[in-house]
Every structure is written in C-alpha cells, then in structure tokens.
mmCIF file of N, CA and C in Angstrom:
data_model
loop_
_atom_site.group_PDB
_atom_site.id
_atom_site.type_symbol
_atom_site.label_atom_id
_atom_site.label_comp_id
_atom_site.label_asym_id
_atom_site.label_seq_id
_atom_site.Cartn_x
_atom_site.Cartn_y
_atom_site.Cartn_z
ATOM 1 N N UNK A 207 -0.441 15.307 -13.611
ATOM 2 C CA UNK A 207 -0.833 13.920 -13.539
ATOM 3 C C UNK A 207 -0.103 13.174 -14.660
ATOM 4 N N UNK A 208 0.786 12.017 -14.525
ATOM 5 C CA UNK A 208 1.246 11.313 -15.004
ATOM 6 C C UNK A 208 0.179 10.800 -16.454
ATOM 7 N N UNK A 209 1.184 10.356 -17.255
ATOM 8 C CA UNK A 209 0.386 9.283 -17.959
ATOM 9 C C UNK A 209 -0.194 8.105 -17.501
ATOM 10 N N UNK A 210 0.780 7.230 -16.903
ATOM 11 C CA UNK A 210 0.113 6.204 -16.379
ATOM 12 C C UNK A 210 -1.494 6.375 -15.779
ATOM 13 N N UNK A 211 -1.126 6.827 -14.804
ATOM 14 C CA UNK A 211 -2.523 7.157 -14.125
ATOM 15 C C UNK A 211 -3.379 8.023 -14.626
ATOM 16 N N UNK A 212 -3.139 8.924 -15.110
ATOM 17 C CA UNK A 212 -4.162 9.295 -16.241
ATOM 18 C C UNK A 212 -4.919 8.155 -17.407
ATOM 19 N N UNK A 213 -4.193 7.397 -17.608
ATOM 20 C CA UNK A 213 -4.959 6.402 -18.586
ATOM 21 C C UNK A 213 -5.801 5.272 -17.306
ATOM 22 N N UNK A 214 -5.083 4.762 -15.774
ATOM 23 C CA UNK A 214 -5.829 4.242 -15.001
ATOM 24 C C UNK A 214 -7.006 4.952 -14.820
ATOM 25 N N UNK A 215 -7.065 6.216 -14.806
ATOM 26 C CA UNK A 215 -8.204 6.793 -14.445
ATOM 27 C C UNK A 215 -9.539 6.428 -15.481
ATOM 28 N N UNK A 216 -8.900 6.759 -16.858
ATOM 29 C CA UNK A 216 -9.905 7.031 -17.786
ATOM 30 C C UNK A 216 -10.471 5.717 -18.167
ATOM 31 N N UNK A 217 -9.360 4.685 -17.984
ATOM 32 C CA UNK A 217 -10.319 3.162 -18.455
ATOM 33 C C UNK A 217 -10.642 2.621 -17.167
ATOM 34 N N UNK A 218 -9.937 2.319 -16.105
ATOM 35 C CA UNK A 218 -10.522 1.765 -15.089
ATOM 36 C C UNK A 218 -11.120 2.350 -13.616
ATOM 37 N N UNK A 219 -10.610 3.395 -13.477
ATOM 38 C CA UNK A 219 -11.167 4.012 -11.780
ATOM 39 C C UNK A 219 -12.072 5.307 -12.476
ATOM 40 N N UNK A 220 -13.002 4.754 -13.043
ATOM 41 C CA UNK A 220 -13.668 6.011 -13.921
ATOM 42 C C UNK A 220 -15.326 6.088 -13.067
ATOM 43 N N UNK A 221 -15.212 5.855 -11.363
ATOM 44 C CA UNK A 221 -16.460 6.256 -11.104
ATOM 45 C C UNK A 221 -16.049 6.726 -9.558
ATOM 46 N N UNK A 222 -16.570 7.142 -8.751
ATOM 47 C CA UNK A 222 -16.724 7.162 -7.233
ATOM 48 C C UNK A 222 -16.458 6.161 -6.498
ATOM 49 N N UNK A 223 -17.330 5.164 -6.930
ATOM 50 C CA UNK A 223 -17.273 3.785 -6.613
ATOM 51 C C UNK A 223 -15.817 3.123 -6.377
ATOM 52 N N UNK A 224 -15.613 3.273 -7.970
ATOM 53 C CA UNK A 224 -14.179 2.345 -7.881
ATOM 54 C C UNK A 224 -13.184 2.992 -7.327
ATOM 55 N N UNK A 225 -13.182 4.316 -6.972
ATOM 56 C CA UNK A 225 -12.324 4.676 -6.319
ATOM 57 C C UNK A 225 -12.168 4.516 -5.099
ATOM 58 N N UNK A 226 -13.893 4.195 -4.227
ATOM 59 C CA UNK A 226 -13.447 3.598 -3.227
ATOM 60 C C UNK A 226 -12.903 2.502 -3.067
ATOM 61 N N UNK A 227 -13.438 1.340 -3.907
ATOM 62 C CA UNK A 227 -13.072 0.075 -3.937
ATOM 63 C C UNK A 227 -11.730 0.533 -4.092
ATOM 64 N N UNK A 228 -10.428 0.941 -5.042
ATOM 65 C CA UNK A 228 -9.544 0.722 -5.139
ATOM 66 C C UNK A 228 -8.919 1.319 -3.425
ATOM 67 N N UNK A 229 -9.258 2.266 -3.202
ATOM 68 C CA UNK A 229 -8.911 2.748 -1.786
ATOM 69 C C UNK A 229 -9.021 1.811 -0.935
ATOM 70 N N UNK A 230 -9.898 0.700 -0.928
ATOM 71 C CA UNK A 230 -9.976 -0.612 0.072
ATOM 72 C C UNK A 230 -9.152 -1.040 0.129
ATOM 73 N N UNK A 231 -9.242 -1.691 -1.393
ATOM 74 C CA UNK A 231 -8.242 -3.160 -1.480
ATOM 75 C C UNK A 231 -6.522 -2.465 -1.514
ATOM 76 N N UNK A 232 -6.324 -1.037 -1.399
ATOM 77 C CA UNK A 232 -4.703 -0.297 -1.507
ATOM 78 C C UNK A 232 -4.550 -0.142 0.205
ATOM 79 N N UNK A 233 -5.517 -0.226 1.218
ATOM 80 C CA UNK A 233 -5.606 -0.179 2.699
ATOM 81 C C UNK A 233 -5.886 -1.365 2.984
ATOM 82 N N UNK A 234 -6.366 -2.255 2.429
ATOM 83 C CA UNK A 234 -6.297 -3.806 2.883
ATOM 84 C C UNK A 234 -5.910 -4.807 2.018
ATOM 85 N N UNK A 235 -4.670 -4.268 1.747
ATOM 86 C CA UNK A 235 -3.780 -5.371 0.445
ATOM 87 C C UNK A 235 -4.138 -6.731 -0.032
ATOM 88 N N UNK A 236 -4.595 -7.410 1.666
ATOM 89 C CA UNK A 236 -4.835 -8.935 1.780
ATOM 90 C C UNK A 236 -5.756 -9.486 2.070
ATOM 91 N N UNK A 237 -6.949 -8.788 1.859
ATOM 92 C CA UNK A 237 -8.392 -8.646 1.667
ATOM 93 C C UNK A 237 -8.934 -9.821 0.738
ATOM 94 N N UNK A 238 -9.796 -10.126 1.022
ATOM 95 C CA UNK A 238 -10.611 -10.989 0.075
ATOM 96 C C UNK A 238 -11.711 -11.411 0.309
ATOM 97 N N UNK A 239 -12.909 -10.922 -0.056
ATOM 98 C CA UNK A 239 -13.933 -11.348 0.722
ATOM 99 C C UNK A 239 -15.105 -10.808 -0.607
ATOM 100 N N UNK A 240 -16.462 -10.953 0.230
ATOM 101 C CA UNK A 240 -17.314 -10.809 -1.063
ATOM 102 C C UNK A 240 -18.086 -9.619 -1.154
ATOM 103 N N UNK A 241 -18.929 -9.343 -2.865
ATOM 104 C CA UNK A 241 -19.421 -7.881 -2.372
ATOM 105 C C UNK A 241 -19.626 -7.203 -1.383
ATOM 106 N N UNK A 242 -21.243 -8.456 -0.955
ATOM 107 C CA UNK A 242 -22.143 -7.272 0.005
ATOM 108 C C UNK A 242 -21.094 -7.269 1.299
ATOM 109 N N UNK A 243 -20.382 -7.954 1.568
ATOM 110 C CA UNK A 243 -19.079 -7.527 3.051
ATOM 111 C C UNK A 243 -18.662 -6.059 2.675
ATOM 112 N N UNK A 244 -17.782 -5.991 1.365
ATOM 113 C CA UNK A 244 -17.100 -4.944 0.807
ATOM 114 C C UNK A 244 -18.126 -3.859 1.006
ATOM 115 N N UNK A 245 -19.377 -4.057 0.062
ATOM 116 C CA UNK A 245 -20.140 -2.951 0.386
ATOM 117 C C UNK A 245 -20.548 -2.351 1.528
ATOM 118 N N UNK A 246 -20.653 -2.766 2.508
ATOM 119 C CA UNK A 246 -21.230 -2.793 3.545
ATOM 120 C C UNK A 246 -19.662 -2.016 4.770
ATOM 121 N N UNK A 247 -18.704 -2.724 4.399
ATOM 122 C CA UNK A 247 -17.199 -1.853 4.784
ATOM 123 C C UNK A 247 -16.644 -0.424 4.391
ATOM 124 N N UNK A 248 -17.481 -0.492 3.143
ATOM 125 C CA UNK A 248 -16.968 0.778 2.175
ATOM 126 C C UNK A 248 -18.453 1.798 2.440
ATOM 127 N N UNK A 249 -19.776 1.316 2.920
ATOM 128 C CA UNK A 249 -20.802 2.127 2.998
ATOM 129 C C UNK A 249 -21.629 2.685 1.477
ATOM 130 N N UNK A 250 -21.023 1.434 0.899
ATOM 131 C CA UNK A 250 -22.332 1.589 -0.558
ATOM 132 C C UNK A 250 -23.324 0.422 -0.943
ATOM 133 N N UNK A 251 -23.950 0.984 -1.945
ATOM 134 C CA UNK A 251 -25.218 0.118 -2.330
ATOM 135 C C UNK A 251 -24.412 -1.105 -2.595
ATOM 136 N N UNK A 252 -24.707 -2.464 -2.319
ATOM 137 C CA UNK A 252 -24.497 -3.598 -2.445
ATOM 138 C C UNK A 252 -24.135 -4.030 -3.986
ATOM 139 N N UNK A 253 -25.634 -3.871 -4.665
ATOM 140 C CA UNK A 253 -25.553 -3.959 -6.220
ATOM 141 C C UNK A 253 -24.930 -3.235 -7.066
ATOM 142 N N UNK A 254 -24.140 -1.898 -6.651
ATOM 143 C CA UNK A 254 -23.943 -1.277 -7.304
ATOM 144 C C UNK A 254 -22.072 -1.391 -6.996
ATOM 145 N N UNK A 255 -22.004 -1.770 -5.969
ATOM 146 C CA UNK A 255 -20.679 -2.637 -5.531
ATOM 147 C C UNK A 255 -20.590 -3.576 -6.522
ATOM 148 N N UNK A 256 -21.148 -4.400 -6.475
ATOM 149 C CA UNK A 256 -21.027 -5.907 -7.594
ATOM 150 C C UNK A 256 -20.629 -5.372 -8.361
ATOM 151 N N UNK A 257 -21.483 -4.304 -9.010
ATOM 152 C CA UNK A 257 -20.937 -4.467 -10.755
ATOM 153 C C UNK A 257 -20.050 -3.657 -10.637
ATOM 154 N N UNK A 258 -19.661 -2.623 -10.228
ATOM 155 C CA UNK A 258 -18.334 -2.180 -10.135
ATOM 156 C C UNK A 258 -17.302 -2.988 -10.050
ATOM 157 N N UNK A 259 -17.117 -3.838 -9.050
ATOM 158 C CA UNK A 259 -16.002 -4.994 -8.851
ATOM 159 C C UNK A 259 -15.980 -6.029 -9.886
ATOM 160 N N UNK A 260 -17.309 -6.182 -10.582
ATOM 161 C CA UNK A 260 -16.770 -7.135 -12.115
ATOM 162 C C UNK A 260 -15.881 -6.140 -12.874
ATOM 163 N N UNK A 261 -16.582 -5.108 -13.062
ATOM 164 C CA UNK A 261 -15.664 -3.803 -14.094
ATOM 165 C C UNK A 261 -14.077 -3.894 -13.486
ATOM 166 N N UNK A 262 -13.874 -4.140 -12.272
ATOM 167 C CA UNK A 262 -12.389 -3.748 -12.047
ATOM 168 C C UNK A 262 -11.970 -5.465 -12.113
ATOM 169 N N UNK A 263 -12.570 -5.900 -11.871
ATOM 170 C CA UNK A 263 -12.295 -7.528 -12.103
ATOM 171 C C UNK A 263 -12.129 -7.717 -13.785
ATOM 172 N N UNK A 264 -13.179 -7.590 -14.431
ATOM 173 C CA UNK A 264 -12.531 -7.343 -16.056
ATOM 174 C C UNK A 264 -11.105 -6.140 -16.319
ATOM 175 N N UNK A 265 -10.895 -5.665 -15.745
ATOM 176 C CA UNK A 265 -9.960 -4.732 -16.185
ATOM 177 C C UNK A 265 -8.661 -4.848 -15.379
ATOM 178 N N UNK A 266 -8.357 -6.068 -14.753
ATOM 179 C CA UNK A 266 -7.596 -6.451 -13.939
ATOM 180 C C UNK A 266 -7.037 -5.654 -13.054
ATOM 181 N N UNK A 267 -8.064 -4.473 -12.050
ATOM 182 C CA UNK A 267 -7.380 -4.145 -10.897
ATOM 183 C C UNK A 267 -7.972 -5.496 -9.742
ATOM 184 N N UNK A 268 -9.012 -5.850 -9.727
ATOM 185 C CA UNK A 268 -9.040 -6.826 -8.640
ATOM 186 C C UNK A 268 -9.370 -8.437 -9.624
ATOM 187 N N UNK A 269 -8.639 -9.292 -9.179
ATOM 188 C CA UNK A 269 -9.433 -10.768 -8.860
ATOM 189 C C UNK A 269 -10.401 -11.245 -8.278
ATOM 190 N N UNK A 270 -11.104 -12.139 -9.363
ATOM 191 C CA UNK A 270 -12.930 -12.311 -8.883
ATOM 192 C C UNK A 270 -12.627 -14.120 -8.711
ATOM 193 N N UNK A 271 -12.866 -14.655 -7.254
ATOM 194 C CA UNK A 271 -12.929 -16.088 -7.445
ATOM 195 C C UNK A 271 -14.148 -16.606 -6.797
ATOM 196 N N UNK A 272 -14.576 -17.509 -8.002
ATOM 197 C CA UNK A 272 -15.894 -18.158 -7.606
ATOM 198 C C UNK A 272 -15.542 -19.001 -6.383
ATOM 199 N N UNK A 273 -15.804 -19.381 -5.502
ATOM 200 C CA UNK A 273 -15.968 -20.324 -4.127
ATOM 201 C C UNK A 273 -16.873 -21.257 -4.234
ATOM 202 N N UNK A 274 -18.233 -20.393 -4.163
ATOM 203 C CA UNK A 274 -19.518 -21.145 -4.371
ATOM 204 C C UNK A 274 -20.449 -21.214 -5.805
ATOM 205 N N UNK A 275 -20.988 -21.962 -5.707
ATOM 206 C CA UNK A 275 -22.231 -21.432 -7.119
ATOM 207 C C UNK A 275 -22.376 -19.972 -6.828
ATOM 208 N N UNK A 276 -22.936 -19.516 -5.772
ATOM 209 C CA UNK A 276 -23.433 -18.275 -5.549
ATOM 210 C C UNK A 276 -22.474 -16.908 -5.005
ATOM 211 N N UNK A 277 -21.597 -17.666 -4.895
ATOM 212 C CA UNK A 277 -20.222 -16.360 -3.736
ATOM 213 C C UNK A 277 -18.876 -16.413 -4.641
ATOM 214 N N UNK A 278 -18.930 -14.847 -4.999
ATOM 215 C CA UNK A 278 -18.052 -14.797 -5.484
ATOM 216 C C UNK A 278 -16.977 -13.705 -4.449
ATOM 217 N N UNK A 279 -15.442 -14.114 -4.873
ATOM 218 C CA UNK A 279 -14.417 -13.637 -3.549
ATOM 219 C C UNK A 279 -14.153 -12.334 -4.625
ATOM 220 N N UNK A 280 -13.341 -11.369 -4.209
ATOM 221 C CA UNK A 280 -12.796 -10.637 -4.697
ATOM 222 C C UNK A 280 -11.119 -9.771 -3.854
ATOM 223 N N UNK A 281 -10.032 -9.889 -4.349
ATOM 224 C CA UNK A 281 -8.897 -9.430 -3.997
ATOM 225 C C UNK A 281 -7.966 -8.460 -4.531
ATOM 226 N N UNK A 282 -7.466 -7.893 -4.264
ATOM 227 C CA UNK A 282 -6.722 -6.994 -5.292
ATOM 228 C C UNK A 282 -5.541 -7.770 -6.252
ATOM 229 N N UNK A 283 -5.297 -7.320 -7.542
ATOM 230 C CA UNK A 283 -4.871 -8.280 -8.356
ATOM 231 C C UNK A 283 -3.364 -8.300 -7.717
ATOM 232 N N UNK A 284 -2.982 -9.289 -8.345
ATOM 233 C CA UNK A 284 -1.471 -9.576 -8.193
ATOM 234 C C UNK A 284 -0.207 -9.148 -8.729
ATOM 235 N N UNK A 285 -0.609 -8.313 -10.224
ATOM 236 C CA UNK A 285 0.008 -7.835 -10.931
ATOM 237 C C UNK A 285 0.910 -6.623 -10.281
ATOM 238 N N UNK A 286 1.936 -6.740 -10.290
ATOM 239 C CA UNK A 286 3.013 -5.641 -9.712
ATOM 240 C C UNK A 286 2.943 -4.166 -10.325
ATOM 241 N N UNK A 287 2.477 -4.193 -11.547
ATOM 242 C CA UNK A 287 2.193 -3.276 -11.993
ATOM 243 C C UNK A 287 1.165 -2.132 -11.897
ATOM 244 N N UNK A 288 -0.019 -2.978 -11.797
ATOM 245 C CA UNK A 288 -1.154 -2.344 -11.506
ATOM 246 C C UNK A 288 -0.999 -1.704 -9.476
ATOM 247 N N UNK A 289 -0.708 -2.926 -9.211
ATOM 248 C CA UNK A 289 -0.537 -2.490 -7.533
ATOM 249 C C UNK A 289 0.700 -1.305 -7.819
ATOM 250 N N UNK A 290 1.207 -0.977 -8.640
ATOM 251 C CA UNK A 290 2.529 0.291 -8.082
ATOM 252 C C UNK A 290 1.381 1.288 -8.575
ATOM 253 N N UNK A 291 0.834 1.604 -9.714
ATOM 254 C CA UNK A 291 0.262 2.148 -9.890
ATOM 255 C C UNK A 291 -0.598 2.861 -9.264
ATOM 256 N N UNK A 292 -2.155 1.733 -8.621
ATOM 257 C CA UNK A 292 -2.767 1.613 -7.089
ATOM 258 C C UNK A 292 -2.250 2.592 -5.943
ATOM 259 N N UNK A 293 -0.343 2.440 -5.706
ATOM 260 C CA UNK A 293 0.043 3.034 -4.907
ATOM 261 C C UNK A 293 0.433 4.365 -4.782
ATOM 262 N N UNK A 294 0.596 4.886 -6.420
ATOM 263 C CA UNK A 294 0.760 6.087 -6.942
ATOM 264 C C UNK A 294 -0.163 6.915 -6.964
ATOM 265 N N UNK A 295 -0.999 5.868 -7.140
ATOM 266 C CA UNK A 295 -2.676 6.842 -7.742
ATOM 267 C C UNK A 295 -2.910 7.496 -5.864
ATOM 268 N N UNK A 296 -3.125 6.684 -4.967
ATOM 269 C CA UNK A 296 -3.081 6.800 -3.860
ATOM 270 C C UNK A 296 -2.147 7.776 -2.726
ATOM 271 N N UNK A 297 -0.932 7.796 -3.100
ATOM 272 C CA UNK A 297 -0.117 8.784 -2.658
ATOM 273 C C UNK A 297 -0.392 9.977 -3.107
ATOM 274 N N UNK A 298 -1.139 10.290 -4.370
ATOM 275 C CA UNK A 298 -1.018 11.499 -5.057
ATOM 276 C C UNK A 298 -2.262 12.000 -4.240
ATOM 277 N N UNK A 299 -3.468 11.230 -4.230
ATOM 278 C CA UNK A 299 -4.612 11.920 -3.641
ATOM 279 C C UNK A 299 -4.550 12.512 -2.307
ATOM 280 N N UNK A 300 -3.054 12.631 -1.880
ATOM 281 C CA UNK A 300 -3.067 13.250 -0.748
ATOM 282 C C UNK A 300 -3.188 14.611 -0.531
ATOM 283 N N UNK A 301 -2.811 15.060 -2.143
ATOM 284 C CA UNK A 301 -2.605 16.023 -2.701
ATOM 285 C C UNK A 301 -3.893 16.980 -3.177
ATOM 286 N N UNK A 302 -4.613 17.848 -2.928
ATOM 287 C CA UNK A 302 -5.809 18.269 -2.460
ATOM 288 C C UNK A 302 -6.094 19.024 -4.045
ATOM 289 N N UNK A 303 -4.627 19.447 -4.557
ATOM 290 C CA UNK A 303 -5.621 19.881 -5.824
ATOM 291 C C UNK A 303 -5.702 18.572 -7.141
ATOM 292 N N UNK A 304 -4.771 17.732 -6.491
ATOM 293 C CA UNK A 304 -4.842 16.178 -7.768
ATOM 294 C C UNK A 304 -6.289 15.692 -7.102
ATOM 295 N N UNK A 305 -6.915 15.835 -6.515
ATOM 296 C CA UNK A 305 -7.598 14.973 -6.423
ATOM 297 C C UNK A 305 -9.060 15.701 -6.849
ATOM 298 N N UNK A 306 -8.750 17.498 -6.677
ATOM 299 C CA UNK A 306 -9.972 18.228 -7.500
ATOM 300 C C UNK A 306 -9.458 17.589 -9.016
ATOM 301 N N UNK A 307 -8.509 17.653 -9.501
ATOM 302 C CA UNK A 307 -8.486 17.193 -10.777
ATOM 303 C C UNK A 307 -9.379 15.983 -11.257
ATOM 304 N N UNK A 308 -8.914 15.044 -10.246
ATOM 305 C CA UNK A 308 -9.504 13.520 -10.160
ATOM 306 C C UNK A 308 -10.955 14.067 -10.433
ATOM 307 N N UNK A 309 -11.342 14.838 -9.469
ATOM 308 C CA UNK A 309 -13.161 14.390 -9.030
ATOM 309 C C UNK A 309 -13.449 14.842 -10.570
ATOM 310 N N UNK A 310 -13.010 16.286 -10.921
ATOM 311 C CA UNK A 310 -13.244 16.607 -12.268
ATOM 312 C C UNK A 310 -13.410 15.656 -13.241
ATOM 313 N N UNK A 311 -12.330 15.104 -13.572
ATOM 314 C CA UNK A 311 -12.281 14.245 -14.812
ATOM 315 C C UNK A 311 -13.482 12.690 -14.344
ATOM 316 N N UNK A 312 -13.423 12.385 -13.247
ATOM 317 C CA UNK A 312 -14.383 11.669 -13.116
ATOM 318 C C UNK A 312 -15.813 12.105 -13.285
ATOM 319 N N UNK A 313 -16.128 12.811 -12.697
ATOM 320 C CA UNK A 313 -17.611 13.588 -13.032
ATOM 321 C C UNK A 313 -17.873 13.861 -14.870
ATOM 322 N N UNK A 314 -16.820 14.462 -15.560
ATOM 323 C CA UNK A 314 -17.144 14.633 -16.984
ATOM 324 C C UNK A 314 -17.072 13.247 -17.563
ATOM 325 N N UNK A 315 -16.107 12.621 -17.210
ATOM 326 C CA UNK A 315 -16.363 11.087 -17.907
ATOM 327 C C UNK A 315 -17.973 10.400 -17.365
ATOM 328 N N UNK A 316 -18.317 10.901 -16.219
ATOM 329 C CA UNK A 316 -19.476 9.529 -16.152
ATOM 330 C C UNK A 316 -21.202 10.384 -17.057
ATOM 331 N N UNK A 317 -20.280 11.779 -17.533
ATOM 332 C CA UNK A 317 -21.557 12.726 -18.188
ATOM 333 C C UNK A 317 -22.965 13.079 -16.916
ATOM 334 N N UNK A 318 -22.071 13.319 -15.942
ATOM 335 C CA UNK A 318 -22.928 13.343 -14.622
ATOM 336 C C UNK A 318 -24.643 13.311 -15.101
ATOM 337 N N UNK A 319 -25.261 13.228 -14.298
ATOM 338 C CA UNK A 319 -26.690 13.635 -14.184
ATOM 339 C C UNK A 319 -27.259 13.589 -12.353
ATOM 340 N N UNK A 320 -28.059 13.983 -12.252
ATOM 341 C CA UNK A 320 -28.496 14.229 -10.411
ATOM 342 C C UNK A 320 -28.938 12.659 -10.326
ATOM 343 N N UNK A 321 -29.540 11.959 -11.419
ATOM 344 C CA UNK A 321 -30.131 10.753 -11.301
ATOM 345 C C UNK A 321 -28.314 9.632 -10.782
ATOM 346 N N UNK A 322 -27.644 10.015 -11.662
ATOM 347 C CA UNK A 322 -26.893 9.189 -11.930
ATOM 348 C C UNK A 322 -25.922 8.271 -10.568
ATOM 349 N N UNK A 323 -26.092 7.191 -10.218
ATOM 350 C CA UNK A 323 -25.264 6.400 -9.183
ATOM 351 C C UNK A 323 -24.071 6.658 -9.083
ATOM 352 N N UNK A 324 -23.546 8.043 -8.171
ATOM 353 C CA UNK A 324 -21.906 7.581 -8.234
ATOM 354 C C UNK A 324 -21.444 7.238 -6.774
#
C-alpha cells in the first residue's frame, strides 16, 4: 500500500461508512444529493450517514452545499487530487488481499467494540 493512500486511509476513509460513501460518490462522480437519499442508496443509518459526510466534507473528500436552511447537498470534491487518489484507493480494492489489509487497519483504528457503529 502506497503512501498516499495509506495516509487517505488513516485521516480520512477511517470507518466502513466512509468507505462506502467514498465508493458512491467514485461510482457516481456527478452525484449530488442529500444524506438521507445517500443513506438510503448506500443502505445505512441516515444519522450516521450525516456525520460521516461532514467528516469527509471537513476533510475535503466531498463538498457540503447548503440549498436550504434545512438541506444540505453533498458531491464529491473537485480537487484532482483527492479524486486520483479516490480512483486508486478504488482500483486497488479489487485486490482481495489490499482490501483484508484495508478492513484490518480500519477495524484497529476505530478500536472496534461489538457496540461500536461501523
């Protein structure tokens, strides 16, 4: 595993979650729409969608745009960088033992527990 994506992993795609989310928005480039849609496309808890997508919204894999008082959009960022990355991280998981690696390092980073939301 690269550096690059080794450091994407550890600061930003550091749950289950965001890995689906990033798997969305890397299969629907031109996507933009709001949590509970996303959640509900991707087959997770709604709320637990949200705050994931601020986390990748602070960490600039996706763009968060307010619309309404209440609706917020979300898209994959624009940055060329992060999207090659996105595409790397993605090609590699095709790869059956990078992605035991992946689940690994994700599971010890989130300090698993049976309680814990991933």
């Amino acid at each position: 595993m690269d550096e690059a994506i080794q450091q994407f992993l550890s600061e930003k795609v550091n749950s289950f979650i965001k890995w689906d989310l990033v798997r969305f928005f890397h299969d629907t480039p031109h996507a933009k729409d709001t949590a509970p849609n996303i959640a509900r496309y991707i087959g997770r808890d709604q709320t637990t969608v949200e705050r994931e997508l601020a986390a990748l919204a602070q960490n600039g894999v996706v763009q968060a745009e307010q619309v309404a008082p209440d609706v917020t959009v979300y898209s994959l960022a624009d940055d060329a960088d992060t999207r090659q990355t996105i595409h790397r991280f993605m090609a590699a998981c095709h790869d059956r033992n990078f992605r035991v690696k992946v689940i690994n390092q994700v599971i010890q980073a989130m300090q698993f527990t049976p309680s814990h939301d991933f």
